[in-house]
Short mmCIF file of C-alpha atoms in Angstrom, two decimals:
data_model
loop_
_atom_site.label_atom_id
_atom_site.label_comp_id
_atom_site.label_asym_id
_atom_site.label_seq_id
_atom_site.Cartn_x
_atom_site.Cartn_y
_atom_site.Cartn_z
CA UNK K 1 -2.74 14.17 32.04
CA UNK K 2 -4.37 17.32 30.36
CA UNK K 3 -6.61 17.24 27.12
CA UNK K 4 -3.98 18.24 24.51
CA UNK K 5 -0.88 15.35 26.20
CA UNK K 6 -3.83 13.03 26.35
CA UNK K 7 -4.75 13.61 22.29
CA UNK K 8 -1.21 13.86 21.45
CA UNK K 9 -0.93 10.25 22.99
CA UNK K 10 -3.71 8.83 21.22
CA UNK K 11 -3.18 10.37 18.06
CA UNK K 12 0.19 8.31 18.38
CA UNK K 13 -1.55 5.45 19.15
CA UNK K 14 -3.42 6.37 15.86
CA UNK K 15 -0.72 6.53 13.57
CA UNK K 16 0.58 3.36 15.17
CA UNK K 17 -2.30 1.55 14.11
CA UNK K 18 -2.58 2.88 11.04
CA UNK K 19 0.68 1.55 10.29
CA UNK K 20 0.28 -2.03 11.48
CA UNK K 21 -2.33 -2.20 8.61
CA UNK K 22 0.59 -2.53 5.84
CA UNK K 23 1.74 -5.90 7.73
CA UNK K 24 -1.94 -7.50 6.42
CA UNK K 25 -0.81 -7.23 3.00
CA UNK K 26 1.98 -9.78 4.16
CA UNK K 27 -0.17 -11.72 7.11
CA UNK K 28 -2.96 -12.40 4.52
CA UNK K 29 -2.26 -14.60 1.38
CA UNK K 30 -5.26 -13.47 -0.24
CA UNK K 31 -5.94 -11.15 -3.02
CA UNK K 32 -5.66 -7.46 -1.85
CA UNK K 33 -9.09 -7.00 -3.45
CA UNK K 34 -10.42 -9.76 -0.51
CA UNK K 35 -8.02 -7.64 2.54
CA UNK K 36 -9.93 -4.66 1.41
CA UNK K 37 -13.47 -5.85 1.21
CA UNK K 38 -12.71 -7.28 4.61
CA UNK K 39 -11.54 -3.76 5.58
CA UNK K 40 -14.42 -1.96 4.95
CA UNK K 41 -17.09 -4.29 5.64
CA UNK K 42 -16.08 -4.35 9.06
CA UNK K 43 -15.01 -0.54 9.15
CA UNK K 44 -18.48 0.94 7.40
CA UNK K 45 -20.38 -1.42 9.73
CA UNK K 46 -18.55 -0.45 13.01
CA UNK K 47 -19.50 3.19 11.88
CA UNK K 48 -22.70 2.58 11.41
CA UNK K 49 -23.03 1.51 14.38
CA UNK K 50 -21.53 4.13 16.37
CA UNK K 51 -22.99 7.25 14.62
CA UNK K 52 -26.55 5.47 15.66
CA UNK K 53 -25.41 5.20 19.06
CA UNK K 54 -24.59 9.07 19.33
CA UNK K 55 -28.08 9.43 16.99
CA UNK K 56 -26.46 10.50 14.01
CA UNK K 57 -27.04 7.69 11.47
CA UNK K 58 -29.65 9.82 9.95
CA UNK K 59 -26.61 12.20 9.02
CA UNK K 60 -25.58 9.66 6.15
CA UNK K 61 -28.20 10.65 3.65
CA UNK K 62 -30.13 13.66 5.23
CA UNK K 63 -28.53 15.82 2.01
CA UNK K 64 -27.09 15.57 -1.97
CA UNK K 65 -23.79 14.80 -1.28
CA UNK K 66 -24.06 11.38 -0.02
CA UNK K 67 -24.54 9.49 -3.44
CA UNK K 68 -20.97 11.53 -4.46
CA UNK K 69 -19.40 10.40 -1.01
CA UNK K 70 -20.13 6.72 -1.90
CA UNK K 71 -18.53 6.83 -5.35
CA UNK K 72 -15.40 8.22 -3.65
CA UNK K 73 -15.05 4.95 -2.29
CA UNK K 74 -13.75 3.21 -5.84
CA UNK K 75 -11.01 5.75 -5.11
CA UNK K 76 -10.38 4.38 -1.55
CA UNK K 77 -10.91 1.15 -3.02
CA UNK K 78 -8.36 1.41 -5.13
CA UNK K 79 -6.02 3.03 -3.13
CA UNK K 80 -6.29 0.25 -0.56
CA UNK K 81 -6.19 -2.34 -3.02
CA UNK K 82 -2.99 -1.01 -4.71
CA UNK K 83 -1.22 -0.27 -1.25
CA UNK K 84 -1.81 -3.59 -0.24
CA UNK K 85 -0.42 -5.16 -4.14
CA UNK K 86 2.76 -2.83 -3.88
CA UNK K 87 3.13 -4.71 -0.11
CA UNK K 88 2.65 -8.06 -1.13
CA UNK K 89 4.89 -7.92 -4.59
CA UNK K 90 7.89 -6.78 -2.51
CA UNK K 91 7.96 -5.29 1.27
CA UNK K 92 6.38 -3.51 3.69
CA UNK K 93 9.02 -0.69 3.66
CA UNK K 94 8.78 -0.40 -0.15
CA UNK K 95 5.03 0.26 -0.37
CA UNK K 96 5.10 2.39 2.76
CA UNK K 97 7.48 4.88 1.62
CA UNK K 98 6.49 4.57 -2.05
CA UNK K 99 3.32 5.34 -0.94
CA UNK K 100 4.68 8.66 0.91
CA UNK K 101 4.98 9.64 -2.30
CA UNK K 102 1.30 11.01 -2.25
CA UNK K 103 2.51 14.83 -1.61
CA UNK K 104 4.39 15.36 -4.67
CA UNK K 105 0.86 14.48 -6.50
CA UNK K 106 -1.15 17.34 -3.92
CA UNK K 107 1.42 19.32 -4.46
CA UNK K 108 1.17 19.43 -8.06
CA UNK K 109 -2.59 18.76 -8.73
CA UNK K 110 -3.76 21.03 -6.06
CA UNK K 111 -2.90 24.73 -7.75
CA UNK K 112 -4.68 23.17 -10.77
CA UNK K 113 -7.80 22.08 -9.28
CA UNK K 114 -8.31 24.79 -6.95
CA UNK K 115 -6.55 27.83 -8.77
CA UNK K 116 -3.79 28.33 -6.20
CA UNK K 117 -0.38 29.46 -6.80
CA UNK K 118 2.22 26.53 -6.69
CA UNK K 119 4.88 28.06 -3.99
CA UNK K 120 8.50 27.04 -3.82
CA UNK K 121 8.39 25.23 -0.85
CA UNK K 122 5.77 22.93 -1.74
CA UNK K 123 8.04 21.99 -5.19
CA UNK K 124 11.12 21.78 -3.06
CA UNK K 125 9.18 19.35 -0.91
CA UNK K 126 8.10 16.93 -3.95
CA UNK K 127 11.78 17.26 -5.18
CA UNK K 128 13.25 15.52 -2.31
CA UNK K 129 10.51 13.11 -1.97
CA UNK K 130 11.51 12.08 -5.64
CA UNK K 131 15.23 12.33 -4.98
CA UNK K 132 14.41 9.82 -2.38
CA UNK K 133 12.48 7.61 -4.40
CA UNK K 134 15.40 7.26 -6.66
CA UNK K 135 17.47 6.18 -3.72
CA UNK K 136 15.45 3.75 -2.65
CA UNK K 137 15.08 2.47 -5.87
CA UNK K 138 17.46 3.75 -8.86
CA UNK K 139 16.71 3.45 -12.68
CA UNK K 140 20.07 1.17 -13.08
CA UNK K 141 18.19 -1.65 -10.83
CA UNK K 142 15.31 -1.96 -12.77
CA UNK K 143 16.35 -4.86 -14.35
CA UNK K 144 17.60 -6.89 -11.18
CA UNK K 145 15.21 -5.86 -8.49
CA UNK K 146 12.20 -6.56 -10.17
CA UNK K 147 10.12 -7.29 -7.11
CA UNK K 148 10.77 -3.68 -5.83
CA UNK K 149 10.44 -2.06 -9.24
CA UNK K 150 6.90 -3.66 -9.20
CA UNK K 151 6.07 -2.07 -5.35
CA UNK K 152 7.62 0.55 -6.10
CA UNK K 153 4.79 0.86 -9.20
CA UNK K 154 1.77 -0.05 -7.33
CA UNK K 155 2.76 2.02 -4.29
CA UNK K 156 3.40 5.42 -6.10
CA UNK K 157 -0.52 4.56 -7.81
CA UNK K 158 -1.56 4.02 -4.30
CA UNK K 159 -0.37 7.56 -3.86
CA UNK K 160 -1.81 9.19 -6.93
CA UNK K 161 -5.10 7.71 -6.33
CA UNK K 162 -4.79 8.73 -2.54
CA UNK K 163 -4.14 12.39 -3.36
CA UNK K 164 -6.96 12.45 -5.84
CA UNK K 165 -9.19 11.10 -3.03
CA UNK K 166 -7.36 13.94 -0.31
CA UNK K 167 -8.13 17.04 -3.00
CA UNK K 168 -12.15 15.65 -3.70
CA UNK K 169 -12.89 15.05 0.39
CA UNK K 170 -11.35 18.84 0.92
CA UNK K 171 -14.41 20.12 -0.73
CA UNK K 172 -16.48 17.50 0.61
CA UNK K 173 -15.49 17.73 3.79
CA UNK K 174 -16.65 21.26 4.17
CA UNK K 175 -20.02 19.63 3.67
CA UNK K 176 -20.47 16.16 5.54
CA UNK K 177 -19.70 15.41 9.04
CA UNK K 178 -16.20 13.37 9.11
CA UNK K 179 -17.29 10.44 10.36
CA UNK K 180 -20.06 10.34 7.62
CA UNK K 181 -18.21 10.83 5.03
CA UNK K 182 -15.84 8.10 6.31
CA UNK K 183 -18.22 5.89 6.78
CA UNK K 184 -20.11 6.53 3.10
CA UNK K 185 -16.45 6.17 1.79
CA UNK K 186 -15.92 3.08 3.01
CA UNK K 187 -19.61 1.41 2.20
CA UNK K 188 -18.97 2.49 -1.30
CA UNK K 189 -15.69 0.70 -1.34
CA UNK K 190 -17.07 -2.26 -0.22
CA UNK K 191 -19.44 -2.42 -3.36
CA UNK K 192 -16.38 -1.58 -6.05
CA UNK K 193 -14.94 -4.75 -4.27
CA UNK K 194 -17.44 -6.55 -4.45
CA UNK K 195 -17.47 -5.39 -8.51
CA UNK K 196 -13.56 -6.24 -9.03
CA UNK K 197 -12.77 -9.25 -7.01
CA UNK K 198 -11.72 -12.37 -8.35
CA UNK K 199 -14.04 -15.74 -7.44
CA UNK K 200 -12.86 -17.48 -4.34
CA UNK K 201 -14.13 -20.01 -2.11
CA UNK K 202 -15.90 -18.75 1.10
CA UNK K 203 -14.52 -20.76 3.12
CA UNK K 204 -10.55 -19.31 1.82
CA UNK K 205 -11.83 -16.10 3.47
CA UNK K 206 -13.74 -17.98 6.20
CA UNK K 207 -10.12 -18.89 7.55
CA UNK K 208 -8.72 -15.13 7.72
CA UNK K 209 -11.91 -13.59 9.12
CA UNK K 210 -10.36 -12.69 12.66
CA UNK K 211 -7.18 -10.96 10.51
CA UNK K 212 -9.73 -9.28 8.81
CA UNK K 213 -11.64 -8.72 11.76
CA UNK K 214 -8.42 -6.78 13.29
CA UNK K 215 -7.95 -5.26 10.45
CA UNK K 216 -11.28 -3.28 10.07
CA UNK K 217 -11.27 -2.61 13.97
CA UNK K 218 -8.07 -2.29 15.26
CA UNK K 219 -6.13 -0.84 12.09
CA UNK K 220 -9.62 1.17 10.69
CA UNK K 221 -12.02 2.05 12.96
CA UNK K 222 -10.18 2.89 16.16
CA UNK K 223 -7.30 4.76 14.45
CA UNK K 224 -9.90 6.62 13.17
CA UNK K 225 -11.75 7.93 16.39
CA UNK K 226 -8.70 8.62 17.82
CA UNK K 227 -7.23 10.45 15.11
CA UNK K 228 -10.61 12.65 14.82
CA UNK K 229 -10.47 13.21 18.87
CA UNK K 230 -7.15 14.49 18.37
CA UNK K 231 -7.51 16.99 16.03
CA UNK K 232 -9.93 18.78 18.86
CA UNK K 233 -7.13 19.63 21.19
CA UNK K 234 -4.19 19.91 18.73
CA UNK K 235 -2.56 22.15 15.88
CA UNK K 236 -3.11 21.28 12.54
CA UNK K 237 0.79 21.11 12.24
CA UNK K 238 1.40 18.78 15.25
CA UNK K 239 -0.98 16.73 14.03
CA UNK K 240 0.60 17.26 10.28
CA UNK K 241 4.23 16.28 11.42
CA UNK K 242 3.07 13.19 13.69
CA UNK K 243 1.11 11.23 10.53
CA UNK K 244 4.91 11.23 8.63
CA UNK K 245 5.72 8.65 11.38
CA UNK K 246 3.02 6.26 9.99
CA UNK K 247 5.97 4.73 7.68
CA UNK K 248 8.45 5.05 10.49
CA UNK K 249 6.17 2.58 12.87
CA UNK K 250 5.44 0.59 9.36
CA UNK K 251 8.53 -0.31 8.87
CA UNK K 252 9.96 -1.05 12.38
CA UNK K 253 7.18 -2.97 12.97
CA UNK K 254 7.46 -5.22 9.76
CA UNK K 255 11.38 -5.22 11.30
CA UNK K 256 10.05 -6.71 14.61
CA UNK K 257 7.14 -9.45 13.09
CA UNK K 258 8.15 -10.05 9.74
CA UNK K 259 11.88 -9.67 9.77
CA UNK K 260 11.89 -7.85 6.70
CA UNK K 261 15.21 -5.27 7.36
CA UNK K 262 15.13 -2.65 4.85
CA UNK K 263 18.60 -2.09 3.08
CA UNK K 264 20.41 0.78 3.84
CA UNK K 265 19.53 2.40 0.60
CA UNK K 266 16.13 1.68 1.28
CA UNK K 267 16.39 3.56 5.24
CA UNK K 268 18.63 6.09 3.62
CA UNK K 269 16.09 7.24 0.67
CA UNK K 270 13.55 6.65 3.42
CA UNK K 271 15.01 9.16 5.61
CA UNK K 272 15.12 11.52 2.92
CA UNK K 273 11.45 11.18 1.65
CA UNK K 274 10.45 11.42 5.34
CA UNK K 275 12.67 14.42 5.86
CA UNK K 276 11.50 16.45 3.16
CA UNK K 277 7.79 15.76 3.83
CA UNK K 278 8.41 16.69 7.74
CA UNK K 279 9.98 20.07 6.90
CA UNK K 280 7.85 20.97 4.53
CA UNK K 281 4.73 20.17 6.55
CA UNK K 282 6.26 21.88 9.34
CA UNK K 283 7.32 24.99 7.04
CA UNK K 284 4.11 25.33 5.15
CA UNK K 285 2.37 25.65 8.40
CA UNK K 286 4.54 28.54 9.35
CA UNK K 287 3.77 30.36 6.52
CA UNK K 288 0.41 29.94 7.29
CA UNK K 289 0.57 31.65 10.65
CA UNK K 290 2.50 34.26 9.28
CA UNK K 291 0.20 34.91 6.11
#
């Protein structure tokens, strides 16, 4: 197997993972707060650990960015902690693809923040995202579906407060390492949630700690290596086009271990949110090459 089949496999295995995290919000009858405390405490410390095995822990504060990086984390934070509320108040489909949501807020934050043009393809690409949001959840059932009005809520903040964090880390990214920056992100999450969580007993968590465990390893910290290998041997578009399946794998998984079966609305508007965010990823790349 050459270097870019290999990465395109892993990166796979990546987005797989990725998406397995959404079934915690379901697996864990804790306060999301709790899942994500559990999240990055074991993520920020399995960095740690690895970027002072390759001898680059001194890379987390050798400049004047990392006190910045760390308040980022209230942002992933509360990301994490609203993805995980939109799960548990309805399904794992419903906060996945409300969540997708996220590129109708970069599309239209992004040529305010950073003086860019907004381009046509980029607005035609939030409009079907919202036309499919409507699908899977249409103003005239907001009064009987209230469990899916609320995910639908918490999963399109998720979003906002995910594209915030995407337009701040473009900037910062240009200045810290990735894995630093990951890894300051995540230890100053694990403060805010430390700040915000309600009182519970130790020994509550004590009796998730090897979900949690999972979770920060297998759903956080591996993902994460493989998805940074990846992007060494592949396009920016591949790679652009392969992270819409996160939802995809999401929801067939929650199919297979939760038996949660989305509605055919819900597939239907999925398909369309999914569809527009695929074309115009693969699109906007074009243009690129041909700019």
């Amino acid at each position: 197997m050459n270097d870019s089949r290999q990465a395109l496999f892993t990166l796979h295995i990546a987005i797989l993972l990725f998406g397995i995290s959404g079934l915690f919000g379901k697996l864990l009858p804790i306060d999301p707060s709790w899942i994500v405390l559990g999240r990055t405490l074991v993520g920020s410390t399995a960095l740690i650990l690895i970027l002072a095995l390759t001898g680059k822990v001194r890379r987390l504060f050798v400049s004047g960015q990392w006190p910045v990086n760390v308040m980022l984390g209230s942002l992933l934070a509360a990301h994490w902690i609203t993805f995980f509320q939109a799960i548990q108040v309805s399904f794992v489909a419903i906060g996945l693809l409300s969540f997708s949501s996220f590129p109708v807020f970069v599309t239209l934050l992004e040529p305010l923040l950073f003086r860019e043009r907004l381009r046509w393809l980029d607005m035609l690409t939030a409009t079907g995202v919202v036309a499919g949001l409507f699908i899977v959840f249409p103003l005239s059932s907001m009064n009987t579906e209230r469990g899916i009005a609320e995910g639908v809520g918490w999963g399109i903040l998720s979003a906002f407060l995910f594209a915030i964090l995407s337009l701040a880390n473009r900037s910062r990214i240009q200045k810290t390492d990735a894995m630093v920056l990951t890894c300051l992100q995540n230890i100053g999450a694990v403060i805010t949630t430390l700040l915000v969580m309600p009182k519970v007993g130790v020994s509550t968590i004590a009796d998730y700690w090897l979900q949690l465990l999972l979770l920060g390893l297998l759903c956080t910290t591996l993902p994460l290596m493989l998805f940074l290998n990846s992007l060494r041997y592949l396009k920016a578009q591949l790679v652009s086009l392969a992270t819409c399946l996160e939802p995809l794998y999401g929801i067939v998984l929650a199919g297979l271990f939760l038996s949660e079966i989305p509605s055919t609305r819900t597939l239907l508007g999925g398909a369309i949110i999914l569809g527009a965010i695929t074309i115009g990823s693969l699109f906007a790349e074009e243009s690129k090459n041909h700019g």
